[in-house]
């Protein structure tokens, strides 16, 4: 019974979802941190493209990889022009001074906000 329970707990250890911004430089650590059946969402290559990107550890965890494309520089500049032309402004729920960053994160975690929660630097 104890061994069975321990096995189930170990099987669940890890995280369900990793937002991977490092790329090849941190990919292996992201996969290693996954719980069984977890997923890695690859969105960037901040740590470079080189590194351990073997898919086999992902397979052993029954995990999945999701690629997220955020666009290139031209698309970013086009978006910024559209924002300026249409005078779009973000909805800001609340602005916290840097000294109250802990409270800002707690407010965000509560889910009781509409729009952005801002920490002013």
PDB file of C-alpha atoms in Angstrom:
ATOM      1  CA  UNK A   1       0.000   0.000   0.000  1.00  0.00           C
ATOM      2  CA  UNK A   2       2.711   2.515   1.020  1.00  0.00           C
ATOM      3  CA  UNK A   3       4.834   1.657  -2.040  1.00  0.00           C
ATOM      4  CA  UNK A   4       1.798   2.061  -4.286  1.00  0.00           C
ATOM      5  CA  UNK A   5       0.942   5.458  -2.771  1.00  0.00           C
ATOM      6  CA  UNK A   6       4.569   6.598  -3.014  1.00  0.00           C
ATOM      7  CA  UNK A   7       4.657   5.582  -6.676  1.00  0.00           C
ATOM      8  CA  UNK A   8       1.506   7.562  -7.444  1.00  0.00           C
ATOM      9  CA  UNK A   9       2.860  10.635  -5.645  1.00  0.00           C
ATOM     10  CA  UNK A  10       6.173  10.467  -7.480  1.00  0.00           C
ATOM     11  CA  UNK A  11       4.342  10.051 -10.774  1.00  0.00           C
ATOM     12  CA  UNK A  12       2.509  13.328 -10.097  1.00  0.00           C
ATOM     13  CA  UNK A  13       5.614  15.235  -9.023  1.00  0.00           C
ATOM     14  CA  UNK A  14       6.509  18.092 -11.300  1.00  0.00           C
ATOM     15  CA  UNK A  15       4.695  20.836 -13.119  1.00  0.00           C
ATOM     16  CA  UNK A  16       1.825  20.576 -15.578  1.00  0.00           C
ATOM     17  CA  UNK A  17       2.949  23.375 -17.881  1.00  0.00           C
ATOM     18  CA  UNK A  18       6.256  25.148 -18.521  1.00  0.00           C
ATOM     19  CA  UNK A  19       6.450  28.364 -20.530  1.00  0.00           C
ATOM     20  CA  UNK A  20       9.874  27.904 -22.134  1.00  0.00           C
ATOM     21  CA  UNK A  21      11.500  31.178 -23.199  1.00  0.00           C
ATOM     22  CA  UNK A  22      15.131  30.041 -23.043  1.00  0.00           C
ATOM     23  CA  UNK A  23      15.098  27.671 -26.009  1.00  0.00           C
ATOM     24  CA  UNK A  24      17.845  25.120 -26.491  1.00  0.00           C
ATOM     25  CA  UNK A  25      19.807  26.434 -23.532  1.00  0.00           C
ATOM     26  CA  UNK A  26      17.101  25.571 -20.980  1.00  0.00           C
ATOM     27  CA  UNK A  27      14.814  23.139 -22.812  1.00  0.00           C
ATOM     28  CA  UNK A  28      16.200  20.008 -21.112  1.00  0.00           C
ATOM     29  CA  UNK A  29      15.580  21.478 -17.638  1.00  0.00           C
ATOM     30  CA  UNK A  30      12.028  22.397 -18.608  1.00  0.00           C
ATOM     31  CA  UNK A  31      11.296  18.842 -19.750  1.00  0.00           C
ATOM     32  CA  UNK A  32      12.934  17.439 -16.624  1.00  0.00           C
ATOM     33  CA  UNK A  33      10.626  19.547 -14.428  1.00  0.00           C
ATOM     34  CA  UNK A  34       7.448  18.214 -16.059  1.00  0.00           C
ATOM     35  CA  UNK A  35       4.917  16.031 -14.331  1.00  0.00           C
ATOM     36  CA  UNK A  36       3.734  12.986 -16.247  1.00  0.00           C
ATOM     37  CA  UNK A  37       1.549  14.216 -19.101  1.00  0.00           C
ATOM     38  CA  UNK A  38       2.750  17.816 -18.750  1.00  0.00           C
ATOM     39  CA  UNK A  39       3.453  20.187 -21.599  1.00  0.00           C
ATOM     40  CA  UNK A  40       6.222  22.574 -22.600  1.00  0.00           C
ATOM     41  CA  UNK A  41       5.115  25.717 -24.427  1.00  0.00           C
ATOM     42  CA  UNK A  42       8.085  26.956 -26.458  1.00  0.00           C
ATOM     43  CA  UNK A  43       7.893  30.685 -27.064  1.00  0.00           C
ATOM     44  CA  UNK A  44      11.485  31.922 -27.312  1.00  0.00           C
ATOM     45  CA  UNK A  45      15.216  31.359 -27.647  1.00  0.00           C
ATOM     46  CA  UNK A  46      16.651  33.805 -25.096  1.00  0.00           C
ATOM     47  CA  UNK A  47      19.365  31.314 -24.051  1.00  0.00           C
ATOM     48  CA  UNK A  48      20.145  30.459 -27.681  1.00  0.00           C
ATOM     49  CA  UNK A  49      19.201  27.741 -30.110  1.00  0.00           C
ATOM     50  CA  UNK A  50      22.040  25.390 -29.159  1.00  0.00           C
ATOM     51  CA  UNK A  51      21.624  22.935 -26.309  1.00  0.00           C
ATOM     52  CA  UNK A  52      20.031  19.620 -25.410  1.00  0.00           C
ATOM     53  CA  UNK A  53      16.757  19.503 -27.330  1.00  0.00           C
ATOM     54  CA  UNK A  54      16.406  15.734 -27.484  1.00  0.00           C
ATOM     55  CA  UNK A  55      12.705  14.773 -27.638  1.00  0.00           C
ATOM     56  CA  UNK A  56      13.208  11.436 -25.846  1.00  0.00           C
ATOM     57  CA  UNK A  57      12.883  12.713 -22.236  1.00  0.00           C
ATOM     58  CA  UNK A  58       9.600  14.358 -23.289  1.00  0.00           C
ATOM     59  CA  UNK A  59       8.384  11.011 -24.600  1.00  0.00           C
ATOM     60  CA  UNK A  60       9.260   9.235 -21.328  1.00  0.00           C
ATOM     61  CA  UNK A  61       7.121  11.756 -19.422  1.00  0.00           C
ATOM     62  CA  UNK A  62       4.242  11.332 -21.908  1.00  0.00           C
ATOM     63  CA  UNK A  63       4.586  15.080 -22.346  1.00  0.00           C
ATOM     64  CA  UNK A  64       3.860  17.350 -25.244  1.00  0.00           C
ATOM     65  CA  UNK A  65       5.516  20.334 -26.886  1.00  0.00           C
ATOM     66  CA  UNK A  66       3.523  23.328 -28.079  1.00  0.00           C
ATOM     67  CA  UNK A  67       5.167  25.933 -30.287  1.00  0.00           C
ATOM     68  CA  UNK A  68       3.981  29.512 -29.817  1.00  0.00           C
ATOM     69  CA  UNK A  69       4.760  32.006 -32.582  1.00  0.00           C
ATOM     70  CA  UNK A  70       4.622  35.637 -31.505  1.00  0.00           C
ATOM     71  CA  UNK A  71       5.700  37.216 -34.768  1.00  0.00           C
ATOM     72  CA  UNK A  72       8.762  38.867 -36.189  1.00  0.00           C
ATOM     73  CA  UNK A  73      10.029  42.444 -35.946  1.00  0.00           C
ATOM     74  CA  UNK A  74       8.015  43.629 -38.963  1.00  0.00           C
ATOM     75  CA  UNK A  75       4.800  42.284 -37.409  1.00  0.00           C
ATOM     76  CA  UNK A  76       5.690  43.948 -34.076  1.00  0.00           C
ATOM     77  CA  UNK A  77       6.221  47.319 -35.766  1.00  0.00           C
ATOM     78  CA  UNK A  78       2.974  46.920 -37.720  1.00  0.00           C
ATOM     79  CA  UNK A  79       1.097  46.171 -34.498  1.00  0.00           C
ATOM     80  CA  UNK A  80       2.569  49.265 -32.818  1.00  0.00           C
ATOM     81  CA  UNK A  81       1.522  51.459 -35.771  1.00  0.00           C
ATOM     82  CA  UNK A  82      -2.032  50.078 -35.526  1.00  0.00           C
ATOM     83  CA  UNK A  83      -2.088  50.773 -31.782  1.00  0.00           C
ATOM     84  CA  UNK A  84      -0.927  54.368 -32.337  1.00  0.00           C
ATOM     85  CA  UNK A  85      -3.274  55.076 -35.272  1.00  0.00           C
ATOM     86  CA  UNK A  86      -6.289  53.701 -33.416  1.00  0.00           C
ATOM     87  CA  UNK A  87      -5.230  55.309 -30.111  1.00  0.00           C
ATOM     88  CA  UNK A  88      -5.651  52.021 -28.267  1.00  0.00           C
ATOM     89  CA  UNK A  89      -4.993  52.140 -24.533  1.00  0.00           C
ATOM     90  CA  UNK A  90      -4.667  49.091 -22.277  1.00  0.00           C
ATOM     91  CA  UNK A  91      -7.249  48.586 -19.550  1.00  0.00           C
ATOM     92  CA  UNK A  92      -5.398  49.033 -16.260  1.00  0.00           C
ATOM     93  CA  UNK A  93      -7.038  47.639 -13.152  1.00  0.00           C
ATOM     94  CA  UNK A  94      -4.558  48.969 -10.634  1.00  0.00           C
ATOM     95  CA  UNK A  95      -1.046  50.446 -10.395  1.00  0.00           C
ATOM     96  CA  UNK A  96       1.189  49.407  -7.474  1.00  0.00           C
ATOM     97  CA  UNK A  97       4.422  51.150  -6.468  1.00  0.00           C
ATOM     98  CA  UNK A  98       7.479  48.888  -6.628  1.00  0.00           C
ATOM     99  CA  UNK A  99       7.563  48.672  -2.825  1.00  0.00           C
ATOM    100  CA  UNK A 100       4.142  46.968  -2.957  1.00  0.00           C
ATOM    101  CA  UNK A 101       5.110  44.352  -5.551  1.00  0.00           C
ATOM    102  CA  UNK A 102       4.165  41.528  -3.177  1.00  0.00           C
ATOM    103  CA  UNK A 103       0.637  42.935  -2.864  1.00  0.00           C
ATOM    104  CA  UNK A 104       0.468  43.367  -6.659  1.00  0.00           C
ATOM    105  CA  UNK A 105       1.233  39.689  -7.176  1.00  0.00           C
ATOM    106  CA  UNK A 106      -1.320  38.732  -4.528  1.00  0.00           C
ATOM    107  CA  UNK A 107      -3.925  40.920  -6.248  1.00  0.00           C
ATOM    108  CA  UNK A 108      -3.138  39.269  -9.585  1.00  0.00           C
ATOM    109  CA  UNK A 109      -3.282  35.789  -8.048  1.00  0.00           C
ATOM    110  CA  UNK A 110      -6.730  36.563  -6.605  1.00  0.00           C
ATOM    111  CA  UNK A 111      -8.175  36.847 -10.113  1.00  0.00           C
ATOM    112  CA  UNK A 112     -10.273  39.782  -8.899  1.00  0.00           C
ATOM    113  CA  UNK A 113      -9.171  42.248 -11.564  1.00  0.00           C
ATOM    114  CA  UNK A 114     -10.073  43.363 -15.071  1.00  0.00           C
ATOM    115  CA  UNK A 115      -7.219  44.472 -17.308  1.00  0.00           C
ATOM    116  CA  UNK A 116      -3.581  44.856 -16.367  1.00  0.00           C
ATOM    117  CA  UNK A 117      -2.046  44.846 -12.917  1.00  0.00           C
ATOM    118  CA  UNK A 118       0.948  47.217 -13.098  1.00  0.00           C
ATOM    119  CA  UNK A 119       4.037  47.451 -10.902  1.00  0.00           C
ATOM    120  CA  UNK A 120       5.565  50.903 -11.352  1.00  0.00           C
ATOM    121  CA  UNK A 121       9.353  50.984 -11.439  1.00  0.00           C
TER     122      UNK A 121
END
